mmCIF file of C-alpha atoms in Angstrom:
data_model
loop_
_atom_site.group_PDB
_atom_site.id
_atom_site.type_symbol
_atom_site.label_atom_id
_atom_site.label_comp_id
_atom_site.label_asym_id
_atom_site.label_seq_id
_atom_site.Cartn_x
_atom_site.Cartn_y
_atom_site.Cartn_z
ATOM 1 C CA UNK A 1 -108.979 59.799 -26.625
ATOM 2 C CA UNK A 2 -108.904 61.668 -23.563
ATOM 3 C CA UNK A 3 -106.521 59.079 -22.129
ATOM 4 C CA UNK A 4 -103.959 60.659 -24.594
ATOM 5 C CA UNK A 5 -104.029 63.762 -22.767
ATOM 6 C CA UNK A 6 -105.077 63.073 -19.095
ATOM 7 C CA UNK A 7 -101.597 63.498 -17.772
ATOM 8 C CA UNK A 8 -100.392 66.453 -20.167
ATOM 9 C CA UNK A 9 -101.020 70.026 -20.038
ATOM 10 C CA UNK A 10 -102.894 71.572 -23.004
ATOM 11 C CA UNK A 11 -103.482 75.335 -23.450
ATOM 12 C CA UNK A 12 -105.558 76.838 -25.225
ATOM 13 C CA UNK A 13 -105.126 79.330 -28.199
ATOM 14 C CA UNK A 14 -106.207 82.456 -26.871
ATOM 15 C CA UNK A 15 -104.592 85.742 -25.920
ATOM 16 C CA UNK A 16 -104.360 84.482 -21.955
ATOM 17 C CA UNK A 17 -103.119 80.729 -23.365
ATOM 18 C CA UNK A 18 -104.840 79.290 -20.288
ATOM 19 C CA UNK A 19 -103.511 75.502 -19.711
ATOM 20 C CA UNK A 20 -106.154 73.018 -19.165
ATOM 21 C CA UNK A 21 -104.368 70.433 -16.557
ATOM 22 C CA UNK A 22 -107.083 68.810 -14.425
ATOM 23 C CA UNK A 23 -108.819 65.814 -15.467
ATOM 24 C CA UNK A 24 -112.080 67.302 -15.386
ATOM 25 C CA UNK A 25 -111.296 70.080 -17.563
ATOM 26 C CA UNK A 26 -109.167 67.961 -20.152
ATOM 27 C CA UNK A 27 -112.484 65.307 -19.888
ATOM 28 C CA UNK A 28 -114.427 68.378 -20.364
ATOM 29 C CA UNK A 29 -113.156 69.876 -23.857
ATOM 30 C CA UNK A 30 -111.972 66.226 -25.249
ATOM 31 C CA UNK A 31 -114.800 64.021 -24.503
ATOM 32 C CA UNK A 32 -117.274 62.641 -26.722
ATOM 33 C CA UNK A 33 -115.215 64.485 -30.252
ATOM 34 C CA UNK A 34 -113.677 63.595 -32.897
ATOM 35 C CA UNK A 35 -110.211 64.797 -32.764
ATOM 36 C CA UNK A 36 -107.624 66.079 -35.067
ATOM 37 C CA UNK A 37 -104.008 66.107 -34.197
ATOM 38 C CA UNK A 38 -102.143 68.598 -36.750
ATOM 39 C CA UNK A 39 -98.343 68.220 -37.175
ATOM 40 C CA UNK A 40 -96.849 70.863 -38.632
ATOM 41 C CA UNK A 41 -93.681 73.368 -39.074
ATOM 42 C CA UNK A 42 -93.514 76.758 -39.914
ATOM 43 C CA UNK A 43 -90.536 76.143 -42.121
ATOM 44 C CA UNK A 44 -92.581 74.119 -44.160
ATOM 45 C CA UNK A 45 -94.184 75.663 -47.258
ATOM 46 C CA UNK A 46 -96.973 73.467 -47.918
ATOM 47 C CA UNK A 47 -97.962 74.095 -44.064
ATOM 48 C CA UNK A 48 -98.498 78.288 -44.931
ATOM 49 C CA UNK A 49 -100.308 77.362 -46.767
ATOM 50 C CA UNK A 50 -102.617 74.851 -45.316
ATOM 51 C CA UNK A 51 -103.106 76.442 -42.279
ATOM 52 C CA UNK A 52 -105.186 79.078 -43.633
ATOM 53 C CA UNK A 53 -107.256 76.330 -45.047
ATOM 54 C CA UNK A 54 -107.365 74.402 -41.968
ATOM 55 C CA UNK A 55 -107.874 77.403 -39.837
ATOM 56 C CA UNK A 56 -111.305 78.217 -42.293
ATOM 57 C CA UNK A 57 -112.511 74.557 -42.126
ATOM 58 C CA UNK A 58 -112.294 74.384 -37.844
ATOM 59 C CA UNK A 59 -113.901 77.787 -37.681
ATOM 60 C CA UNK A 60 -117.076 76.930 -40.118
ATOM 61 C CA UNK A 61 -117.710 74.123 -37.514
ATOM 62 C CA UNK A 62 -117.117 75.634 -33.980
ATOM 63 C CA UNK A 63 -117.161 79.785 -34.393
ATOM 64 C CA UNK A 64 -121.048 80.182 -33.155
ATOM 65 C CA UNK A 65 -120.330 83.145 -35.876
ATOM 66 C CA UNK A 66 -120.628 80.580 -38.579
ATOM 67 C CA UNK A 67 -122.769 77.837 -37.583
ATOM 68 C CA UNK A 68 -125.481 77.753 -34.377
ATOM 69 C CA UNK A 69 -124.607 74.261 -33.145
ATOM 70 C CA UNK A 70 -120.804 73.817 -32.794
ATOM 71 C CA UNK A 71 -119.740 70.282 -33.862
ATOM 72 C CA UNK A 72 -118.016 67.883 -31.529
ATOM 73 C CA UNK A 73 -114.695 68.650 -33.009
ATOM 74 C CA UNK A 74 -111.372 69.475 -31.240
ATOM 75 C CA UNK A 75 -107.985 70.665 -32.705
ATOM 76 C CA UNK A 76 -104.926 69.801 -31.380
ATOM 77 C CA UNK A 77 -101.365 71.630 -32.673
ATOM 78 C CA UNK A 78 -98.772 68.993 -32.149
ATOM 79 C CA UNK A 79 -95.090 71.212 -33.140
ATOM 80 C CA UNK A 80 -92.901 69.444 -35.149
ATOM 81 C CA UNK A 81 -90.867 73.220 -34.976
ATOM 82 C CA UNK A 82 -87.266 73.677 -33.698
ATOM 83 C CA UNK A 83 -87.561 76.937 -31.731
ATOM 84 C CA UNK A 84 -90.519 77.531 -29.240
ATOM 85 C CA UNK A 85 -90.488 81.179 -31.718
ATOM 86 C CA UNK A 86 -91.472 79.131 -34.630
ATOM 87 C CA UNK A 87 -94.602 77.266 -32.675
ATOM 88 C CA UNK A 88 -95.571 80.778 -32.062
ATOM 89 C CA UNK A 89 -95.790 82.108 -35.425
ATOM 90 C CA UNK A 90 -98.029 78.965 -36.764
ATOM 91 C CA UNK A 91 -100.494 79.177 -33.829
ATOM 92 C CA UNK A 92 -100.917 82.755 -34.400
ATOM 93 C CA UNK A 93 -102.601 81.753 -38.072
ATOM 94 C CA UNK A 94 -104.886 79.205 -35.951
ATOM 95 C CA UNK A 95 -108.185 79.733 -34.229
ATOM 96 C CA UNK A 96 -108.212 80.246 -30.984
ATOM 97 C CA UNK A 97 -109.991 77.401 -30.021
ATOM 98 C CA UNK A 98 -107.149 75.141 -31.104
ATOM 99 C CA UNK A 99 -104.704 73.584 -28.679
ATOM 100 C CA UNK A 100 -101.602 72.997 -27.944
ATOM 101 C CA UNK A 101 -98.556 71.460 -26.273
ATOM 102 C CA UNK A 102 -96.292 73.141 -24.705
ATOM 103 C CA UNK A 103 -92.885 73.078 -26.259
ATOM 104 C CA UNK A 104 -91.013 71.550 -24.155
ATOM 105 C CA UNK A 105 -93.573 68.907 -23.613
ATOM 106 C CA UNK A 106 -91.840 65.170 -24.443
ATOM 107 C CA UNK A 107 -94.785 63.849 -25.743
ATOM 108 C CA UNK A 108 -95.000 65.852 -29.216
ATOM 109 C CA UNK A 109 -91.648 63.905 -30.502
ATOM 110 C CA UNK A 110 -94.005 60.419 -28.123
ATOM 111 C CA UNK A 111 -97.128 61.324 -31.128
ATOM 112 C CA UNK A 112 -94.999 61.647 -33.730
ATOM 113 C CA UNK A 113 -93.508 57.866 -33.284
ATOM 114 C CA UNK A 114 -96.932 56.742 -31.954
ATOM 115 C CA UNK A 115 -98.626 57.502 -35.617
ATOM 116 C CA UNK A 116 -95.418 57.328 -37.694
ATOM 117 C CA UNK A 117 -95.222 60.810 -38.807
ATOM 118 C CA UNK A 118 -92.884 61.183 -41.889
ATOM 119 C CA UNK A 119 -94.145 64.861 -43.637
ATOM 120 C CA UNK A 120 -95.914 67.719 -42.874
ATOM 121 C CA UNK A 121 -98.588 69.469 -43.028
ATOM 122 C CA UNK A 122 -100.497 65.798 -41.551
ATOM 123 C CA UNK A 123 -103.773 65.989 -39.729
ATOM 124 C CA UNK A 124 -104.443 62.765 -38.054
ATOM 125 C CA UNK A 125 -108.367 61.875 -37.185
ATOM 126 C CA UNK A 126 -109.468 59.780 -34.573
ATOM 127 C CA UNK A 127 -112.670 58.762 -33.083
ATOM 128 C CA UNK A 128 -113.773 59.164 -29.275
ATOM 129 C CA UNK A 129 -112.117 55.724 -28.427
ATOM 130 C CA UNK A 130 -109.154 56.558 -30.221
ATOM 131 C CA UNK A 131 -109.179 54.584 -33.154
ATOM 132 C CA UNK A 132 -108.249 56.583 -36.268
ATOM 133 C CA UNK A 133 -110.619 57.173 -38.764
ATOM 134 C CA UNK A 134 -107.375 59.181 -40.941
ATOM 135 C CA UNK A 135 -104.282 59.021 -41.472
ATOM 136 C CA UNK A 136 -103.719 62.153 -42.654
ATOM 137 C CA UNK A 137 -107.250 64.061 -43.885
ATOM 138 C CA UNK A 138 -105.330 66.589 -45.777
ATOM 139 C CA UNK A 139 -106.346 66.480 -48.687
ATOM 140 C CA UNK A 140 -109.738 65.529 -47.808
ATOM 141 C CA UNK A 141 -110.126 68.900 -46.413
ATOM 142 C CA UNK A 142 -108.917 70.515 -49.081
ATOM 143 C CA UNK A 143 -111.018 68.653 -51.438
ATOM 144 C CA UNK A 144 -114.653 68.406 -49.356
ATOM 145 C CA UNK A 145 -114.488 71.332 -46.816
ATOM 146 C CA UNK A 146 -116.590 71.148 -44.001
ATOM 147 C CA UNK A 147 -118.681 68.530 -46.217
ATOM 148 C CA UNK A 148 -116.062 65.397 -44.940
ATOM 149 C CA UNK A 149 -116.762 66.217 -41.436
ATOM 150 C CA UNK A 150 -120.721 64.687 -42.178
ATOM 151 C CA UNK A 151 -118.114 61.633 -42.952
ATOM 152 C CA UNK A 152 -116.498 61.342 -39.938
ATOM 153 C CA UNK A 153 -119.307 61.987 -37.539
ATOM 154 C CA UNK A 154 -121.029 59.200 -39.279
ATOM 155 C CA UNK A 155 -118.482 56.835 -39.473
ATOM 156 C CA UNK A 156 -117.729 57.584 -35.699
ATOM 157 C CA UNK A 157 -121.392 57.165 -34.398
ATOM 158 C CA UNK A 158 -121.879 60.227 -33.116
ATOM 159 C CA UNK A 159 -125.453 62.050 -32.753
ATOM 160 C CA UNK A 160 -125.345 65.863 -31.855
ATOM 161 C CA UNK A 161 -128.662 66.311 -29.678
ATOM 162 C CA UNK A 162 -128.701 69.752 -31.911
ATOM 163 C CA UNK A 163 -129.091 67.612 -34.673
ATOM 164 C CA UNK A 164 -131.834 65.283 -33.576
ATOM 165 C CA UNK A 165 -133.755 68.431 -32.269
ATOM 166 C CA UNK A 166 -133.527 70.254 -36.166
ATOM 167 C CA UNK A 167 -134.592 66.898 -37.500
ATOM 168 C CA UNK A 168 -137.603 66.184 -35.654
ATOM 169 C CA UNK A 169 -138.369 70.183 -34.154
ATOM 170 C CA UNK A 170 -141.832 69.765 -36.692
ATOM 171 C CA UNK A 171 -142.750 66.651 -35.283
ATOM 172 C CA UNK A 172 -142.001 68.076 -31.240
ATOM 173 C CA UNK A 173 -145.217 68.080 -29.697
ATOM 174 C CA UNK A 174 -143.380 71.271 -27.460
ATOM 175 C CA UNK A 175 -145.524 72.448 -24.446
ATOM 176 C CA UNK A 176 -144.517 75.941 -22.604
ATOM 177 C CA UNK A 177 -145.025 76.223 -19.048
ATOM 178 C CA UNK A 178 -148.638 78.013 -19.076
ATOM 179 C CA UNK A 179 -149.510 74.862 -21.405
ATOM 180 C CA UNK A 180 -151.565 73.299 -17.929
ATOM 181 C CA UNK A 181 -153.253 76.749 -17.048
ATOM 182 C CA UNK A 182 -154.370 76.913 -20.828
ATOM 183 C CA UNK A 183 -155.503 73.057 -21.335
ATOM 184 C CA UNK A 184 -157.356 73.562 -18.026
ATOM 185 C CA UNK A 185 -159.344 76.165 -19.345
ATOM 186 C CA UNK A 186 -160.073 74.824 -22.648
ATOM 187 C CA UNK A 187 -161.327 72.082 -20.159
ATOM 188 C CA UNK A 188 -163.584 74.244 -18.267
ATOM 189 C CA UNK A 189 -165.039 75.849 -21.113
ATOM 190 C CA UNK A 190 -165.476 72.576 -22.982
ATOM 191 C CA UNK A 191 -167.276 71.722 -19.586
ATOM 192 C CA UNK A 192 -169.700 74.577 -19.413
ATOM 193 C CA UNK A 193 -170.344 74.151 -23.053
ATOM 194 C CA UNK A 194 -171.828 70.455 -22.164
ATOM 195 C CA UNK A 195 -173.340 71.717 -19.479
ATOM 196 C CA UNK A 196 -175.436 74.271 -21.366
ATOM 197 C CA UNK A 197 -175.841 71.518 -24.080
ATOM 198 C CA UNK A 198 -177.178 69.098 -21.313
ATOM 199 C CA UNK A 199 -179.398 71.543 -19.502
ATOM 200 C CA UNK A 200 -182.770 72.440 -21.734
ATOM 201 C CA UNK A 201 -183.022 68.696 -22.432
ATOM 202 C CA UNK A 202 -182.302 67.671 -18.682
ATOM 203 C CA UNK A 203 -184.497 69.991 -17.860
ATOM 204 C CA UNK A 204 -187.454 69.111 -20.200
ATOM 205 C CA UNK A 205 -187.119 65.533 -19.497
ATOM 206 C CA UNK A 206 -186.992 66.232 -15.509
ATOM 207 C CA UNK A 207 -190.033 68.588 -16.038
ATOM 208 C CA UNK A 208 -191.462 65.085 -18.323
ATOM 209 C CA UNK A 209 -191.046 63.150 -15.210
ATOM 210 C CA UNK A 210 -192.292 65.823 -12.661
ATOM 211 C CA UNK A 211 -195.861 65.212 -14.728
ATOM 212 C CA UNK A 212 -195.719 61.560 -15.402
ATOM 213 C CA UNK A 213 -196.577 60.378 -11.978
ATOM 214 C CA UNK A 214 -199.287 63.040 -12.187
ATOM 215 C CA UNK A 215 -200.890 61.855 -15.698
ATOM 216 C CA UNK A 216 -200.578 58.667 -14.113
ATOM 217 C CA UNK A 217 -202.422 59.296 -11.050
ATOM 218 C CA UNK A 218 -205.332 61.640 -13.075
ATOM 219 C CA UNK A 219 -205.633 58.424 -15.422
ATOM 220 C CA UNK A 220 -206.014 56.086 -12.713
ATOM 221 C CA UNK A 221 -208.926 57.616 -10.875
ATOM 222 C CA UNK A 222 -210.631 58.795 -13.854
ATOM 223 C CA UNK A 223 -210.575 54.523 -14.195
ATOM 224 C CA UNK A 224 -211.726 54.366 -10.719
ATOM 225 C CA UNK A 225 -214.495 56.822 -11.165
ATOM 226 C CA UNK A 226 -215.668 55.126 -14.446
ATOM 227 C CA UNK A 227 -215.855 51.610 -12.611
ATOM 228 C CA UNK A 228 -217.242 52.969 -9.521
ATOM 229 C CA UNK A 229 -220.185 54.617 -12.137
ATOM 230 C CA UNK A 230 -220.912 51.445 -13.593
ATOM 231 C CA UNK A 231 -220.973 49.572 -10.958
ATOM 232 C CA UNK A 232 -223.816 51.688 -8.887
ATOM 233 C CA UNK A 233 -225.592 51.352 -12.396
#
């Protein structure tokens, strides 16, 4: 997908429109997303009104207002308008995060030929590597909402770190950085708890062996002294 664009200019929505041109920053906002290319008009009546629609569905997955992890989604206005005045007043009902080619860019009339564009409003949906996964998903998103975006991702094999992190956060075994200071002292406390465990019985049982030698010894001439009396006898 990023292909498509590494050789275009694509600006951004915003009140600057800055133009992302380099290949690092067109690798950087492309890469790794699904991708939706809309082709539209503002002549068109069924494009009012399904850019308020479409507007609504791309900000419920990537305004951090709406949702905490923004999905790997990207929005791309291709103008199928006949005065740069008329590209104007449809981007102005779009988020800002959408993008855009510049009017006079070539290669909006190159994408309209390349998936055989032949009404408006069309949203064409295509995986990372650029195959499509729609045609035109418009009245998917009419129908399903945010809900058909689940479908793509799927269908596209992508896996949002965000999600694998809310799936499994219960089963995180999640240390913080005093976690070593704290198991350490567990540790040393565990340790003097043995120790004062271990010392009356080490203690008893050294004391035992302090006074076996000596019962020993007592026992032993108190034989000697018995056979030495009845042996003078």
């Amino acid at each position: 997908m990023v292909d498509m664009f590494l050789e275009r200019v694509l600006v951004e929505n915003n009140w600057d429109q800055d133009e992302l041109n380099t290949e690092r920053e067109i690798t950087g906002i492309l890469e790794n997303r699904i991708l939706m290319l809309f082709f539209a008009a503002a002549d068109s009546t069924k494009c009012q009104e399904f850019v308020p629609i479409l507007t609504d569905f791309f900000k419920r997955l990537k305004d951090p207002a709406y949702i905490e992890y923004p999905k790997l989604l990207a929005l791309i206005y291709i103008s199928m308008d006949q005065t740069e005045e008329q590209q104007e007043r449809v981007l102005k009902d779009l988020h800002k995060k959408t993008l855009f080619l510049p009017f006079e860019d070539p290669y909006r009339q190159e994408l309209q030929a390349m998936f055989k564009i032949t009404e408006v409003p069309t949203v064409v949906v295509l995986r990372p590597d650029c195959s499509v996964l729609s045609l035109n998903a418009v009245q998917e998103i009419q129908q399903y909402g945010c809900d058909c975006f689940s479908n793509w991702q799927e269908s596209a094999g992508i896996v949002e770190r965000s999600f694998m992190l809310n799936e499994e956060f219960d089963n995180l075994n999640l240390r913080t950085a005093t976690d070593p200071v704290r198991r350490l002292k567990y540790k040393t406390e565990d340790d003097k708890r043995k120790k004062r465990w271990w010392k009356p019985w080490t203690k008893g049982r050294a004391q035992d062996e302090e006074e076996e030698p000596d019962r020993a010894w007592d026992s032993m001439r108190k034989d000697g002294d018995n056979k030495g009396r009845w042996r003078f006898l």
